[in-house]
Amino acid sequence: MEGGVHPLPDTSAFRDCFALTWKNPYVLRLAFSAGIGGLLFGYDTGVISGALLYIRDDFKAVDRHTVLQESIVSMAVAGAIIGAAVGGWANDRHGRRSALLAADFLFFIGAVIMAASPGPATLIVGRVFVGLGVGMASMTSPLYISEASPAKIRGALVSTNNFLITFGQFLSYLINLAFTKVPGTWRWMLGVAGLPALLQFSLMIFLPESPRWLFRKGREEEAKAILRKIYPAEDVETEIQDLKDSIDKEIREEGTSEKINFRKLWQTKTVRRGLIAGVGLQVFQQFVGINTVMYYSPTIVQLAGFASNQTALLLSLVTAGLNAFGSILSIYFIDRTGRKKLLLISLFGVAVSLGLLAGIFHQTTTHSPMSKFGWLALIGLGLYIISFSPGMGTAPWIVNSEIYPLRFRGVCGGIAATANWISNLIVAQTFLSLTEAIGTDMTFLLFGIVSVVGFFFVIVFVPETKGLPIEEVEKMLELRPLQYKFWEKKKRPEGTMEEEEKLDKKNQGV
Ligand code: BGC
C-alpha cells in the first residue's frame, strides 16, 4: 500500500502546492491564521532563556535561588502537558477553532500577567497560563490545518505551522537582543507575545470551524459549504462523498456516543497502530535532544570555547535561523519525498551529527583544550539542526494530525502531544545534570543511540501517509503489515492489491 496511492508524480507536488494555493488563497489564509498558534508556541518557549538573565537582575530572589529559575522555565512546559491533554478532549468536544480561540485567551492572559508581574510568584503563574496555551495550540493548529487542506498539499501546509514555530523561536532571540537596552527589558520580551494572540483571535473569529469536525457533528450543510471553498471544483464532490461514507461507517460501528473509553480505544486495531506510531514519533522527537540545543545552545556554544555572552547569543540566533530554514525544506519535500523517507533521512543525519559531536567533545576532554575544536563543534551543531528540522521537526506533528480516525483525532493527537511535552520536560530537566554526571560527550552519544533506535522504529511502525486522502488513512492502517523484517521486500496481505488499485483509480479521477 505504501507508495502506491499517490495521486501525482512526485516532481509536480510542490508546483501543485503553489498552483493550488495561488488559485485558492483561502486555503493559505486558513493555514497561516491557524499557524499563528505555532508562532506563539515557538516564541513563548524560546523567549525565556534570554529574558531570565534580566529577570535575575530585577528579582534578587530569583538570582539567589536556582529553584525559582527552574520553575520559571519549566512551569510553562508543565502547563503545556496539561494544555495538550485538555486540548485533545476540547478539540473533539468543542471543535478545533474553539480550542484555538481558548488557547489565544490563555496566551493573552499569560502575557499580561507576566509583563505586569510584581514578583516571581505571579511570573510563575503567568508562565503556567502561557504553557497551557502552548500545549493546546501545539496540537490544535496542525490538526485544524490538516483537516482544512486538500490531500496533495496537506503536508506542506502543516509544515508551514512548523516553519512558524521555528520562526517564533528565531524571533524571540531577536526580540531579546532588541530589548536588552530598553527600560523594562524582560517585561517587554514576555509581554509582546500578547499581540500575536490578539491577532490570531481576531482572524479566527472570522474563519470557519474545521469542515470535518462539523460533518461528524451532523452539521453537513455548513461542512459542505466550507469544503466547496477549499477543494478544487473537480475534487470536491468525491471528497464530500468519501467523508460521508467514512462517517456513516463510523456511526454504524460505534454509534454516535461521545464517551471516550480508553480501553476500547486501545483495543481498536487502527487506533492502536496510529497511537504507537504517533506517540512514538513524538517521544523520539524529544529524546534525540532537540530542545537541549534550542534551550541551551548558548551554553553549548560556550562549552565549545566561545566565551562571551554576546557571541553565544549571536551564534544561537544562527542555530535558530538554520532551524527555520530547515522547516522551509520540509514544506518543499514533505509531499514530494513523503513523511517516512524524510524521517529516515533526518534521523540518519541526526545520528551522524550526534556521533560527531560526541567525538569532538570527547577529544577535548581527553586531549586538547576546547577552543581548538570550537568551530568543529559548531559545524556539528549546524549539521544536527539542519538534519533534524525538515524531518523529525515537522513530520511527528504532521503524522499526528492525519493518522487517527476522525472521531478520536483530537483525543489521540492530545495523548501524543502530551507525551511530547512530558518527554520535553524530562530531557530539559536532566540535560545539564547528565553532562555533569557522564560528560557532554557521553550525553550526545546517548542521544545518538536514541536516534538509531528511532530510525528502526520508523521503519517498522510508521506508515506513509503522503497524498493519501485523510479518510483513507484508517483503511491503510488496518491493512498495512508491520515491517518487523524490514530487510525483506514487503509482502502484501490479501485484499490489499484490490484496495490499492481502487484507490489509485480514484486518485487519478478514473
Ligand atoms: C518541537 C519543539 C522544538 C522545535 C524546534 C518542534 O517540532 O516540537 O519541541 O522546540 O521543533 O524547532
Coordinates of C-alpha atoms and ligand atoms in Angstrom, one line a residue:
M1 CA 0.0 0.0 0.0
E2 CA 2.7 2.4 0.9
G3 CA 3.9 4.3 -2.1
G4 CA 1.1 3.0 -4.2
V5 CA -1.6 5.6 -3.7
H6 CA 0.0 8.9 -4.7
P7 CA -2.2 10.9 -7.0
L8 CA 0.6 12.7 -8.8
P9 CA 4.1 12.1 -10.0
D10 CA 6.4 13.3 -7.1
T11 CA 8.1 16.0 -9.1
S12 CA 4.9 18.1 -9.5
A13 CA 3.9 18.1 -5.8
F14 CA 5.5 21.4 -5.0
R15 CA 4.4 23.1 -8.1
D16 CA 0.9 21.8 -7.4
C17 CA 1.1 23.2 -4.0
F18 CA 1.9 26.6 -5.4
A19 CA -0.7 26.4 -8.1
L20 CA -3.4 25.3 -5.7
T21 CA -2.8 27.9 -3.1
W22 CA -2.3 30.6 -5.7
K23 CA -5.7 29.7 -7.3
N24 CA -7.2 29.4 -3.8
P25 CA -5.7 31.9 -1.4
Y26 CA -8.4 31.0 1.1
V27 CA -6.6 27.8 2.0
L28 CA -3.5 29.7 2.7
R29 CA -5.4 32.2 4.8
L30 CA -6.7 29.3 6.9
A31 CA -3.2 27.8 7.3
F32 CA -1.5 31.0 8.2
S33 CA -4.2 32.1 10.7
A34 CA -4.0 28.8 12.5
G35 CA -0.2 28.8 12.2
I36 CA 0.0 31.8 14.4
G37 CA -0.6 29.2 17.2
G38 CA 2.8 27.7 16.0
L39 CA 4.4 31.2 16.1
L40 CA 3.2 31.6 19.7
F41 CA 4.4 28.1 20.6
G42 CA 7.9 28.9 19.3
Y43 CA 8.1 32.4 20.7
D44 CA 6.9 31.5 24.2
T45 CA 9.3 28.5 24.5
G46 CA 12.2 30.4 23.0
V47 CA 12.0 33.7 24.8
I48 CA 12.6 32.6 28.4
S49 CA 16.3 31.8 28.3
G50 CA 17.2 35.4 27.3
A51 CA 14.5 37.0 29.5
L52 CA 15.7 35.1 32.5
L53 CA 19.0 36.9 32.5
Y54 CA 17.2 40.2 33.1
I55 CA 14.6 38.8 35.5
R56 CA 17.5 37.8 37.7
D57 CA 18.7 41.4 37.7
D58 CA 15.4 42.7 38.9
F59 CA 14.3 40.0 41.3
K60 CA 17.2 39.1 43.6
A61 CA 15.4 36.1 45.0
V62 CA 15.4 34.6 41.5
D63 CA 19.1 35.2 41.2
R64 CA 19.8 33.6 44.5
H65 CA 17.5 30.5 44.1
T66 CA 18.1 28.2 41.2
V67 CA 14.8 26.5 42.0
L68 CA 13.0 29.7 41.1
Q69 CA 14.8 30.0 37.9
E70 CA 14.0 26.4 37.1
S71 CA 10.3 26.9 37.9
I72 CA 10.1 30.0 35.7
V73 CA 11.4 28.0 32.8
S74 CA 9.7 24.6 33.4
M75 CA 6.3 25.7 34.7
A76 CA 5.4 26.6 31.1
V77 CA 6.3 23.1 30.0
A78 CA 4.3 21.6 32.9
G79 CA 1.4 23.8 31.7
A80 CA 1.8 22.6 28.2
I81 CA 1.5 19.0 29.4
I82 CA -1.9 19.8 30.8
G83 CA -2.9 22.1 27.9
A84 CA -2.2 19.3 25.4
A85 CA -4.3 16.8 27.3
V86 CA -7.2 19.1 27.8
G87 CA -6.8 20.4 24.3
G88 CA -7.2 16.9 22.9
W89 CA -10.5 16.5 24.6
A90 CA -11.7 20.0 23.8
N91 CA -10.9 19.5 20.1
D92 CA -13.2 16.6 19.8
R93 CA -15.9 18.1 22.1
H94 CA -16.0 21.7 21.1
G95 CA -14.2 21.9 17.8
R96 CA -10.7 22.9 16.6
R97 CA -11.5 26.5 16.1
S98 CA -12.9 26.9 19.6
A99 CA -9.8 25.2 21.0
L100 CA -7.6 27.7 19.2
L101 CA -9.6 30.6 20.5
A102 CA -9.3 29.3 24.0
A103 CA -5.5 28.9 23.5
D104 CA -5.3 32.6 22.4
F105 CA -7.2 33.7 25.5
L106 CA -4.7 31.8 27.7
F107 CA -1.7 33.2 25.8
F108 CA -3.0 36.7 26.2
I109 CA -3.8 36.5 29.9
G110 CA -0.4 34.8 30.5
A111 CA 1.5 37.6 28.6
V112 CA -0.3 40.3 30.6
I113 CA 0.3 38.7 33.9
M114 CA 4.0 38.2 33.2
A115 CA 4.5 41.7 31.9
A116 CA 2.9 43.2 34.9
S117 CA 4.4 40.8 37.5
P118 CA 5.3 42.4 40.8
G119 CA 7.4 39.3 41.8
P120 CA 8.5 35.8 41.0
A121 CA 5.2 34.1 42.1
T122 CA 3.0 36.0 39.7
L123 CA 5.6 35.4 37.0
I124 CA 5.3 31.7 37.5
V125 CA 1.5 31.9 37.4
G126 CA 1.8 33.8 34.0
R127 CA 4.1 31.1 32.7
V128 CA 1.6 28.4 33.6
F129 CA -1.1 30.2 31.6
V130 CA 1.2 30.6 28.6
G131 CA 2.1 27.0 28.9
L132 CA -1.5 25.9 28.9
G133 CA -1.9 27.9 25.7
V134 CA 1.3 26.4 24.1
G135 CA 0.1 22.8 24.8
M136 CA -3.3 23.4 23.4
A137 CA -2.1 25.2 20.3
S138 CA 0.7 22.7 19.7
M139 CA -1.8 20.0 18.8
T140 CA -4.7 22.1 17.5
S141 CA -3.0 24.2 14.9
P142 CA -1.7 21.3 12.8
L143 CA -5.0 19.5 13.2
Y144 CA -7.0 22.4 12.0
I145 CA -4.7 23.0 9.1
S146 CA -4.6 19.3 8.2
E147 CA -8.4 18.9 8.2
A148 CA -8.8 22.0 6.0
S149 CA -6.2 21.0 3.4
P150 CA -6.5 19.2 0.1
A151 CA -4.7 15.9 0.4
K152 CA -2.0 16.7 -2.2
I153 CA -0.6 19.6 -0.3
R154 CA -1.6 18.7 3.3
G155 CA 2.0 18.0 4.4
A156 CA 3.3 21.3 3.0
L157 CA 0.5 23.3 4.7
V158 CA 1.0 21.6 8.1
S159 CA 4.8 22.2 7.6
T160 CA 4.1 26.0 7.5
N161 CA 3.0 25.6 11.1
N162 CA 6.4 24.2 11.9
F163 CA 8.1 27.0 10.0
L164 CA 6.2 29.4 12.2
I165 CA 7.3 27.5 15.4
T166 CA 10.9 27.8 14.4
F167 CA 10.4 31.4 13.1
G168 CA 8.8 32.2 16.5
Q169 CA 11.9 30.9 18.3
F170 CA 14.2 32.9 16.0
L171 CA 12.0 36.0 16.6
S172 CA 12.2 35.5 20.3
Y173 CA 16.0 35.6 20.2
L174 CA 15.9 38.6 18.0
I175 CA 13.5 40.5 20.2
N176 CA 15.5 39.5 23.3
L177 CA 18.5 41.2 21.7
A178 CA 16.4 44.2 20.7
F179 CA 15.1 44.8 24.2
T180 CA 18.3 44.4 26.2
K181 CA 18.8 48.2 26.4
V182 CA 15.1 49.2 26.7
P183 CA 13.8 50.0 30.2
G184 CA 11.6 47.2 31.4
T185 CA 13.6 44.6 29.3
W186 CA 12.1 41.3 30.3
R187 CA 8.6 42.8 30.7
W188 CA 8.6 43.7 27.0
M189 CA 10.2 40.4 25.9
L190 CA 7.4 38.4 27.6
G191 CA 4.6 40.9 27.1
V192 CA 4.8 41.4 23.3
A193 CA 3.6 37.8 22.9
G194 CA 0.1 39.1 23.7
L195 CA -0.1 40.8 20.3
P196 CA 0.0 37.7 18.0
A197 CA -2.5 36.1 20.4
L198 CA -4.8 39.0 19.9
L199 CA -4.2 38.9 16.1
Q200 CA -5.0 35.2 15.9
F201 CA -8.1 35.6 17.9
S202 CA -9.5 38.3 15.6
L203 CA -8.6 36.3 12.5
M204 CA -10.0 33.0 13.7
I205 CA -13.3 34.6 14.8
F206 CA -14.0 35.2 11.1
L207 CA -12.9 31.8 9.9
P208 CA -15.0 28.6 9.9
E209 CA -14.7 25.5 12.1
S210 CA -13.0 22.5 10.6
P211 CA -15.3 21.1 8.0
R212 CA -14.5 17.5 9.0
W213 CA -15.4 18.1 12.6
L214 CA -18.7 19.8 11.5
F215 CA -19.6 16.9 9.4
R216 CA -19.0 14.5 12.2
K217 CA -21.3 16.6 14.4
G218 CA -24.1 16.3 11.9
R219 CA -23.7 19.9 10.6
E220 CA -23.4 18.6 7.0
E221 CA -24.6 21.7 5.1
E222 CA -22.1 24.0 6.8
A223 CA -19.3 21.5 6.3
K224 CA -20.1 21.1 2.6
A225 CA -20.1 24.9 2.1
I226 CA -16.6 25.1 3.5
L227 CA -15.3 22.1 1.6
R228 CA -16.5 23.8 -1.6
K229 CA -14.4 26.8 -0.8
I230 CA -11.3 24.7 -0.1
Y231 CA -11.2 22.0 -2.7
P232 CA -10.8 22.4 -6.4
A233 CA -14.2 22.1 -8.1
E234 CA -13.4 18.8 -9.8
D235 CA -12.5 17.1 -6.5
V236 CA -15.0 18.4 -4.1
E237 CA -17.9 16.1 -4.6
T238 CA -15.8 13.0 -4.3
E239 CA -14.3 14.4 -1.2
I240 CA -17.7 15.0 0.3
Q241 CA -18.9 11.5 -0.6
D242 CA -15.7 10.0 1.0
L243 CA -16.2 11.9 4.1
K244 CA -19.8 11.0 4.3
D245 CA -19.0 7.3 3.7
S246 CA -16.4 7.2 6.4
I247 CA -18.6 8.9 8.9
D248 CA -21.6 6.7 8.1
K249 CA -19.3 3.7 8.6
E250 CA -18.0 5.1 11.9
I251 CA -21.5 5.7 13.2
R252 CA -22.7 2.2 12.1
E253 CA -19.8 0.6 14.0
E254 CA -19.5 2.9 17.0
G255 CA -22.8 4.7 17.4
T256 CA -22.9 8.5 18.0
S257 CA -21.8 8.3 21.6
E258 CA -19.2 11.0 22.6
K259 CA -17.9 9.0 25.5
I260 CA -14.3 8.0 25.3
N261 CA -13.4 4.6 26.5
F262 CA -9.6 4.3 26.7
R263 CA -9.6 0.5 26.9
K264 CA -11.7 0.4 23.7
L265 CA -9.5 3.0 22.1
W266 CA -6.5 0.7 22.6
Q267 CA -8.4 -2.4 21.5
T268 CA -9.3 -0.9 18.2
K269 CA -6.5 -2.0 15.8
T270 CA -6.3 1.1 13.7
V271 CA -6.3 3.4 16.7
R272 CA -3.7 1.3 18.5
R273 CA -1.5 1.3 15.4
G274 CA -2.0 5.0 15.0
L275 CA -1.2 5.7 18.6
I276 CA 2.0 3.6 18.6
A277 CA 3.3 5.5 15.5
G278 CA 2.1 8.9 16.7
V279 CA 3.2 8.7 20.3
G280 CA 6.4 7.0 19.4
L281 CA 7.3 9.8 16.9
Q282 CA 6.6 12.5 19.5
V283 CA 8.7 10.8 22.1
F284 CA 11.6 10.2 19.8
Q285 CA 11.4 13.8 18.6
Q286 CA 12.2 15.0 22.1
F287 CA 14.6 12.2 23.1
V288 CA 17.0 12.9 20.3
G289 CA 17.7 16.1 22.3
I290 CA 16.4 18.9 20.1
N291 CA 15.5 21.2 22.9
T292 CA 18.8 20.9 24.7
V293 CA 20.1 22.5 21.6
M294 CA 17.2 25.1 21.3
Y295 CA 17.1 26.0 25.0
Y296 CA 20.8 25.6 25.8
S297 CA 22.6 26.5 22.6
P298 CA 24.3 29.5 24.2
T299 CA 25.6 27.2 26.9
I300 CA 26.7 24.6 24.4
V301 CA 28.4 27.2 22.3
Q302 CA 30.2 28.3 25.5
L303 CA 31.2 24.8 26.3
A304 CA 32.7 24.7 22.8
G305 CA 35.0 27.6 23.9
F306 CA 33.2 30.7 22.7
A307 CA 33.2 32.6 26.0
S308 CA 31.5 35.9 25.6
N309 CA 27.7 36.2 26.2
Q310 CA 27.2 38.3 23.1
T311 CA 28.9 35.8 20.8
A312 CA 27.0 33.0 22.4
L313 CA 23.7 34.8 21.8
L314 CA 24.5 35.7 18.3
L315 CA 25.5 32.2 17.4
S316 CA 22.3 30.8 18.9
L317 CA 20.5 33.2 16.5
V318 CA 22.3 31.3 13.7
T319 CA 21.1 28.0 15.1
A320 CA 17.5 29.2 15.3
G321 CA 17.8 30.6 11.7
L322 CA 19.1 27.3 10.4
N323 CA 16.2 25.5 12.1
A324 CA 13.7 27.8 10.4
F325 CA 15.4 27.3 7.1
G326 CA 15.1 23.5 7.6
S327 CA 11.4 23.8 8.1
I328 CA 11.2 25.5 4.7
L329 CA 12.9 22.5 3.2
S330 CA 10.2 20.4 4.8
I331 CA 7.5 22.5 3.1
Y332 CA 9.2 21.6 -0.2
F333 CA 9.9 18.0 0.3
I334 CA 7.2 16.6 2.6
D335 CA 4.5 15.9 -0.1
R336 CA 7.2 15.0 -2.6
T337 CA 9.5 12.7 -0.8
G338 CA 7.0 11.6 1.8
R339 CA 6.9 11.6 5.6
K340 CA 8.6 8.3 6.1
K341 CA 11.6 8.8 3.9
L342 CA 12.1 12.3 5.2
L343 CA 12.0 11.0 8.8
L344 CA 14.6 8.3 8.0
I345 CA 17.0 10.7 6.2
S346 CA 16.5 13.1 9.1
L347 CA 17.3 10.5 11.8
F348 CA 20.3 9.3 9.9
G349 CA 21.7 12.8 9.8
V350 CA 20.9 13.4 13.4
A351 CA 22.6 10.2 14.5
V352 CA 25.8 11.0 12.4
S353 CA 26.0 14.6 13.7
L354 CA 25.4 13.4 17.3
G355 CA 28.2 10.9 16.8
L356 CA 30.4 13.7 15.5
L357 CA 29.6 16.0 18.5
A358 CA 30.3 13.1 20.9
G359 CA 33.6 12.6 19.3
I360 CA 34.6 16.2 19.3
F361 CA 33.6 16.7 22.9
H362 CA 35.4 13.5 23.8
Q363 CA 38.6 14.7 22.2
T364 CA 38.6 17.9 24.1
T365 CA 38.1 16.3 27.5
T366 CA 40.9 13.7 26.9
H367 CA 43.4 15.5 24.7
S368 CA 43.4 19.2 23.9
P369 CA 41.7 22.4 25.0
M370 CA 38.2 23.0 23.7
S371 CA 38.9 26.2 21.8
K372 CA 40.7 24.2 19.1
F373 CA 37.6 22.3 18.5
G374 CA 35.1 25.1 18.9
W375 CA 34.4 25.5 15.2
L376 CA 34.1 21.8 14.7
A377 CA 31.5 21.7 17.4
L378 CA 29.6 24.5 15.8
I379 CA 29.6 22.6 12.5
G380 CA 28.4 19.5 14.3
L381 CA 25.5 21.6 15.8
G382 CA 24.6 23.1 12.5
L383 CA 24.6 19.7 10.9
Y384 CA 22.4 18.4 13.7
I385 CA 19.8 21.1 13.3
I386 CA 19.6 21.0 9.5
S387 CA 19.2 17.2 9.7
F388 CA 16.5 17.4 12.5
S389 CA 14.4 20.2 11.3
P390 CA 13.0 19.1 7.9
G391 CA 12.0 15.6 9.1
M392 CA 12.0 15.0 12.9
G393 CA 11.0 18.6 13.5
T394 CA 7.9 18.6 11.3
A395 CA 6.8 15.0 10.5
P396 CA 5.7 13.9 14.0
W397 CA 3.2 16.8 14.1
I398 CA 2.1 16.1 10.6
V399 CA 1.6 12.4 11.1
N400 CA -0.3 13.0 14.3
S401 CA -2.7 15.4 12.5
E402 CA -3.7 12.8 9.9
I403 CA -3.3 9.3 11.3
Y404 CA -6.3 8.9 13.6
P405 CA -9.9 8.1 12.8
L406 CA -12.0 11.3 12.8
R407 CA -13.9 10.5 16.0
F408 CA -10.7 10.2 18.0
R409 CA -8.5 12.6 16.2
G410 CA -8.5 15.2 18.9
V411 CA -8.1 12.9 21.8
C412 CA -5.3 10.8 20.2
G413 CA -3.5 13.8 19.0
G414 CA -3.7 15.2 22.5
I415 CA -2.3 12.0 24.0
A416 CA 0.6 12.1 21.6
A417 CA 1.2 15.8 22.2
T418 CA 1.1 15.2 26.0
A419 CA 3.8 12.5 25.5
N420 CA 5.8 15.1 23.6
W421 CA 5.7 17.7 26.4
I422 CA 6.4 15.1 29.1
S423 CA 9.4 13.9 27.2
N424 CA 10.5 17.6 26.6
L425 CA 10.3 18.2 30.4
I426 CA 12.4 15.1 31.2
V427 CA 15.1 15.9 28.7
A428 CA 15.3 19.6 29.6
Q429 CA 15.4 18.8 33.3
T430 CA 18.1 16.2 33.1
F431 CA 20.4 17.6 30.4
L432 CA 22.7 19.7 32.5
S433 CA 22.9 17.1 35.3
L434 CA 23.6 14.5 32.7
T435 CA 26.5 16.4 31.2
E436 CA 27.9 16.8 34.7
A437 CA 27.4 13.1 35.6
I438 CA 28.6 11.4 32.4
G439 CA 30.1 14.2 30.4
T440 CA 28.9 16.2 27.4
D441 CA 30.4 13.6 25.0
M442 CA 28.5 10.7 26.6
T443 CA 25.3 12.7 26.7
F444 CA 25.4 13.4 23.0
L445 CA 26.3 9.7 22.4
L446 CA 23.2 8.7 24.4
F447 CA 21.0 11.0 22.2
G448 CA 22.8 9.4 19.2
I449 CA 21.8 5.9 20.3
V450 CA 18.2 7.0 20.8
S451 CA 18.2 8.3 17.2
V452 CA 19.4 5.0 15.9
V453 CA 16.6 3.2 17.8
G454 CA 14.2 5.8 16.4
F455 CA 15.4 5.0 12.9
F456 CA 14.3 1.4 13.2
F457 CA 11.1 2.4 15.0
V458 CA 10.1 4.5 12.0
I459 CA 10.8 1.7 9.5
V460 CA 8.7 -0.8 11.4
F461 CA 5.8 1.2 12.9
V462 CA 5.3 4.4 10.8
P463 CA 3.2 4.2 7.7
E464 CA 3.5 6.5 4.7
T465 CA 0.6 8.9 4.6
K466 CA 1.7 11.3 1.8
G467 CA -1.0 12.1 -0.7
L468 CA -3.5 9.8 0.9
P469 CA -7.0 11.3 1.5
I470 CA -7.3 11.7 5.2
E471 CA -10.4 9.3 5.1
E472 CA -8.2 6.6 3.6
V473 CA -5.6 6.6 6.3
E474 CA -7.6 4.4 8.6
K475 CA -8.2 1.8 5.9
M476 CA -4.4 1.7 5.2
L477 CA -3.6 1.2 8.9
E478 CA -6.0 -1.7 9.0
L479 CA -4.3 -3.4 6.1
R480 CA -0.7 -2.4 6.5
P481 CA 1.7 -5.2 7.6
L482 CA 4.2 -4.1 10.2
Q483 CA 7.7 -4.3 8.8
Y484 CA 9.4 -6.3 11.5
K485 CA 11.5 -7.9 8.9
F486 CA 12.3 -4.7 7.2
W487 CA 15.2 -6.1 5.3
E488 CA 12.8 -8.3 3.3
K489 CA 10.7 -7.0 0.5
K490 CA 7.2 -6.1 1.6
K491 CA 4.5 -8.7 1.2
R492 CA 1.0 -7.5 0.6
P493 CA -1.7 -9.0 2.7
E494 CA -4.7 -10.4 0.9
G495 CA -7.1 -7.9 -0.4
T496 CA -4.6 -5.0 -0.3
M497 CA -3.9 -5.2 -4.1
E498 CA -7.5 -4.6 -5.0
E499 CA -7.8 -1.8 -2.4
E500 CA -4.7 -0.2 -3.8
E501 CA -6.0 -0.4 -7.3
K502 CA -9.3 1.1 -6.3
L503 CA -7.5 4.0 -4.5
D504 CA -5.2 4.6 -7.4
K505 CA -8.1 4.8 -9.8
K506 CA -10.0 7.1 -7.6
N507 CA -7.0 9.4 -7.1
Q508 CA -6.5 9.6 -10.8
G509 CA -10.1 10.5 -11.2
V510 CA -11.0 7.3 -13.1
Ligands
BGC1 C1 9.3 20.6 18.6 C2 9.8 21.6 19.7 C3 11.1 22.2 19.3 C4 11.0 22.7 17.9 C5 12.4 23.1 17.5 C6 9.2 21.3 17.3 O1 8.8 20.4 16.3 O2 8.1 20.0 19.0 O3 9.8 20.9 20.9 O4 11.5 23.2 20.1 O5 10.5 21.8 17.0 O6 12.4 23.7 16.3

